[in-house]
Amino acid sequence: MPLLAMRLAAPSILVDLQHVPNLSDIEDRGDHIRIGARVTHREIERSALLADRLPILSAAASHIAHPQIRSRGTFGGSTAHADPSGEWPTILLALSATMQAVGPHGNRTIEADDFFVGPFTSTLRDDEILTHVSIPTTRTAWSFQEAAVKKGDYGLALIAATGTPRGGVLVDPRVTVGAAVGSVTRLVAVERILTDEPLTDELAEEAAVAAAESVKPISDIHGSSDYRRKLVASLVRRAVVELKNGA
Amino acid sequence: MKKLDSHQHMTTPVIAARSVGTRVLRSEDPRLLSGRGEFIADINLPGQLHVAFVRSPVAHARIIHMDLSAIRDADGVALAWSGQDVAPLCEGLVGEMAVEGCFPTTMPLLAKDEVLYVGEPIAVVVADSRYAAEDACELIDWDFEELPAVTNADAALAGGPVANPQLSDNLGLKGGASFGNVSEAFEQADQVVQGRFYTCRVSAAPMETRGVIADYEWASKGLRLWSNTQMPHYLKYMLTAYLGFPEQGVEVITPDTGGGFGQKAHVYPEEMLLPLLAREVGRPVKWIEDRRENLIAGAHAHEQFVDIAYALDADGKITGVRTDALGDGGAYHMPPWSMAVEPWCAVVMTPTGIYDIPAAEYTYSAVATNKTPVGAYRGVGYMAGTLARECLADDAARALGMSPFEFRRHNVVRDFPWTNAQDIVYQEGSWLETINVLEKMVDYPAFLQRQSELREQGRYIGLGLSVFVESSGESTATSQEHGLGDVYHDTATVRLNPNGTANVTIGLSAQGQGLATTMAQMAADTLGINVEHVSVQTARSTSHAYGSGTIGSRGAVVAGGAVARAADVVREKVRLVAANMLEASVDDIQLTDGLASVKGVADASVSIADVATSIYFDTSSWPEDFEPSLEATQAYDPAQAMFSNGGHAILVELDPETGFVRFEKVYSVEDCGTVINPNIVEGQIRGGVLQGIGASVFEELAYDESGQILTTTFLDYGLPTMDVAPPFEIHHLETPSSHSASGVKGMGESGLIAAPAAVLNAVNDALTPFNVVLRDLPLTPQRVLKAMSGELSTAQQEATSTQGETGHA
Ligand SMILES: Cc1cc2nc3c(=O)[nH]c(=O)nc-3n(C[C@H](O)[C@H](O)[C@H](O)COP(=O)(O)OP(=O)(O)OC[C@H]3O[C@@H](n4cnc5c(N)ncnc54)[C@H](O)[C@@H]3O)c2cc1C
């Protein structure tokens, strides 16, 4: 909408998904939860099911703008928009979610790793729509960190970290960064440090250093890349400490 | 400086306070809070067309060619004009300040030869709908040759590329003055503290953007112009003076207005164009500014550098002050306030603050740059001046090893009336008491204890103090005493109705301040009737009372004075008739609590309602030779400059990992003389302080080196929200003015004037362990984090220089 209002986009055709059926549910499918593209941020924020099974979503939803925007903005819209500052892209990448798309050539699933490929760019084709996102519920260790100047602002840096705890360690940690970078990215160096290692304050520090070294932050009027690098390091440290305490 | 001759309209009656001083609920609120307000966007005239502007995308360029034929051919377009088309109708608006050393500019309604800033209107389109108008704007065909963009005030001052060909050396203002023996003070100083402070470019960002509707009736030559202006009468004058509309046929209508804060106290090209367009197309035309336009084309504000130095003697007393202000003015003088108002006010108004400094010297300049013109915004100039004076006071306190309270107490003016170095008389004030009350409110010893305990844990809190004196109740006297040529006066009309109720009309338009409520209180007490029996119409139309504008913390003082004077004329009529009815002497009749009673005679009274009824319907009640009109219009203008005072202490915490500044609490002390309505005064304090917090930490209109503005939405321009608003503790002191009605002083601007200094001082207090002092606004997270990382720690030393060295820029 803002793109249209500011005359930055002038599409000749607008497709309204309002009347497409089956896009508005949050469904428990056992080892994963399926969320329809038209579910609003507000519905996610208030879902008892998600609060129980995927609390990272409930926690992150309240960081998206203000209640007015959350009541209108949709999960699918934000995901398809692939805004590097978006909470959902950052989190879906960390949760290893699967996108479901449909088009004239049928259905297709796309892994999060293959979905967000650049700033405001996904691998959805022009003739496809996103219908659902499937999110595994096995990654029960999680942390979401956001540095925003004021509540409701887009973050200056976002960190999402998840993993499956087994025997006191995380076997498959995923750590992603949003907002501080040109497009949402995994911090592979950090993931490597956390894999199969008991989480300690020292490890958190090591992870923070690795994050600072590996992240390639953007620079704009809200913060230089140097500043954002510091933010990323500090959010990664906080995330690991939170994983430790929660895992 | 020049003292004003005294005139009849400068005296006000003595009033017995009844509703004045109480928390009367705002009469505006039921309507406004339930969505029943009528703002300019809500107004639609039959047959109206819609206006959109093409605005320059470049900061500085020569227009080589412009062709609007594609626009004119577009669907739904009724008219399109370029600068060439409009120039014969109006050359432009002359802007200057009535002060020595101000060099005027003429701002065209639409750029004709050169564009001078991003956002400058270059063409205007009238169409069936706003959509059609905006679509057509995109069809403009023009070529331009880019010229060097001047975006830096220091560079502009040094000469170099010219920003506006009308100002060949980029100077829009240059001047200064010296009072007392300043050189001696600095030569003999034990030490000198100095610094350069920067207040960044901000926008008043009123919740409601600007808007104009024009309707011209060719048969009667009548022009009705709706505008959410703060200066309807001035706008009316401009419409007749510049455009030639017959004065007697022009009406300016100001509907409900969602905030102005000075941004709407200018006359803009858009306001002058709409009437011309309406006359040309023969239909009403409407323009509602969008937020992007507001951020790039509504007056910008506050950007300036203030260099200040205090000479300190061995005893820690300030013996002299030197101030230099350099305003980054943007491309033109925006009438009427101009680019001069910001730096001029910063140094000329209250140049010694609350301190008893015998010698003061100031210089000021404003330079043109290729940015949006800077105009007035709440606390214009006073904010930057207070920031420099109050933050340098903390530097001095640090240099002397004194607490900020101690240093201020040591230097504050204690005896009133006090005549400052400029020979301006400050009749009264509670300056010392403000310091003492604030120190108590914050429980300073307990704060220091907590601060040191938290530091042990790696947490950094800071307390910042800002004590201010504010010139308020903007008047002819204030202006002329300070060497400015502005002339003001306002009128009010009061009518007592047959049942003893009153209708009041004032010449000031309201933007949400609650003027209708406070003026009802003033009228009610003067007439001796219940405040609920008074209805006030603020200037919704220039057809009624006359006003010089809702600006300069003058509403309560000036409209209040006019209302009291007009009500007093009516009161005298009521007393005459009551005396006749009660067979008593007029001198013994008093009007209070709805009754006209005889002083000292317990049950000799008649209700004011009965007196009013009798005046209308019972000639037998009249004294001999009576004139029965119960309606009076009177003017008011304060006899001399008037100063309110107060202070804020703001408590912040810095996050050492993000650099975020969190606001924990605001303590405010306000002395605006007699408080008409504490609710309204407190609302003004809260709003003003929050704007000050915004201007210190969250807000900045940013430009790149090519003069491109980077903050064109609220995504990038960060206004403070309720989430960052801390709790307030507010304490009222009341030192009535010696000469205003009821002793009221103005205070509408005080929050924004004084809060930024408190914020900067608080942040610097929190930064003490890092041995660094910041002086530039805004205090972005990045800047704060840098300061906390030790990368800036030489700044502390820059604040002081050795004895005898003035080092003044
Ligand atoms: C003031 C404001 C503040 C905001 N703050 C935040 C914030 O803090 N964090 C955040 O993450 N977001 C924020 N947003 C964005 C908001 O959350 C919306 O989700 C976002 O604007 C998308 O809106 P929408 O869901 O209505 O999708 P739309 O605007 O309808 O669509 C967005 C894009 O995705 C495409 N699209 C939409 N649905 C599909 C689909 N099913 N299949 C394929 N393509 C599709 C559209 O074609 C379009 O290109 C903010 C927005 C505003 C206006």
Tab-separated table of C-alpha atoms in Angstrom, chain B residues 39 87 119-120 203 207 254 314 377 387 413 502 571 583 638 673 773:
chain	number	residue	atom	x	y	z
B	39	PHE	CA	-11.266	20.003	9.926
B	87	ALA	CA	4.329	35.570	-12.294
B	119	GLY	CA	9.958	20.320	-2.753
B	120	GLU	CA	9.678	23.825	-4.177
B	203	SER	CA	9.591	19.762	11.443
B	207	MET	CA	-0.971	15.933	13.259
B	254	THR	CA	-10.218	28.766	10.000
B	314	ALA	CA	37.699	33.043	40.540
B	377	TYR	CA	8.289	26.384	15.301
B	387	LEU	CA	20.196	24.827	24.998
B	413	VAL	CA	19.218	36.675	39.478
B	502	ALA	CA	-22.292	35.699	27.433
B	571	ARG	CA	-19.473	44.969	33.387
B	583	GLU	CA	-30.404	52.370	44.871
B	638	PRO	CA	0.802	44.365	26.780
B	673	GLY	CA	1.993	33.944	36.666
B	773	VAL	CA	30.443	15.799	26.448
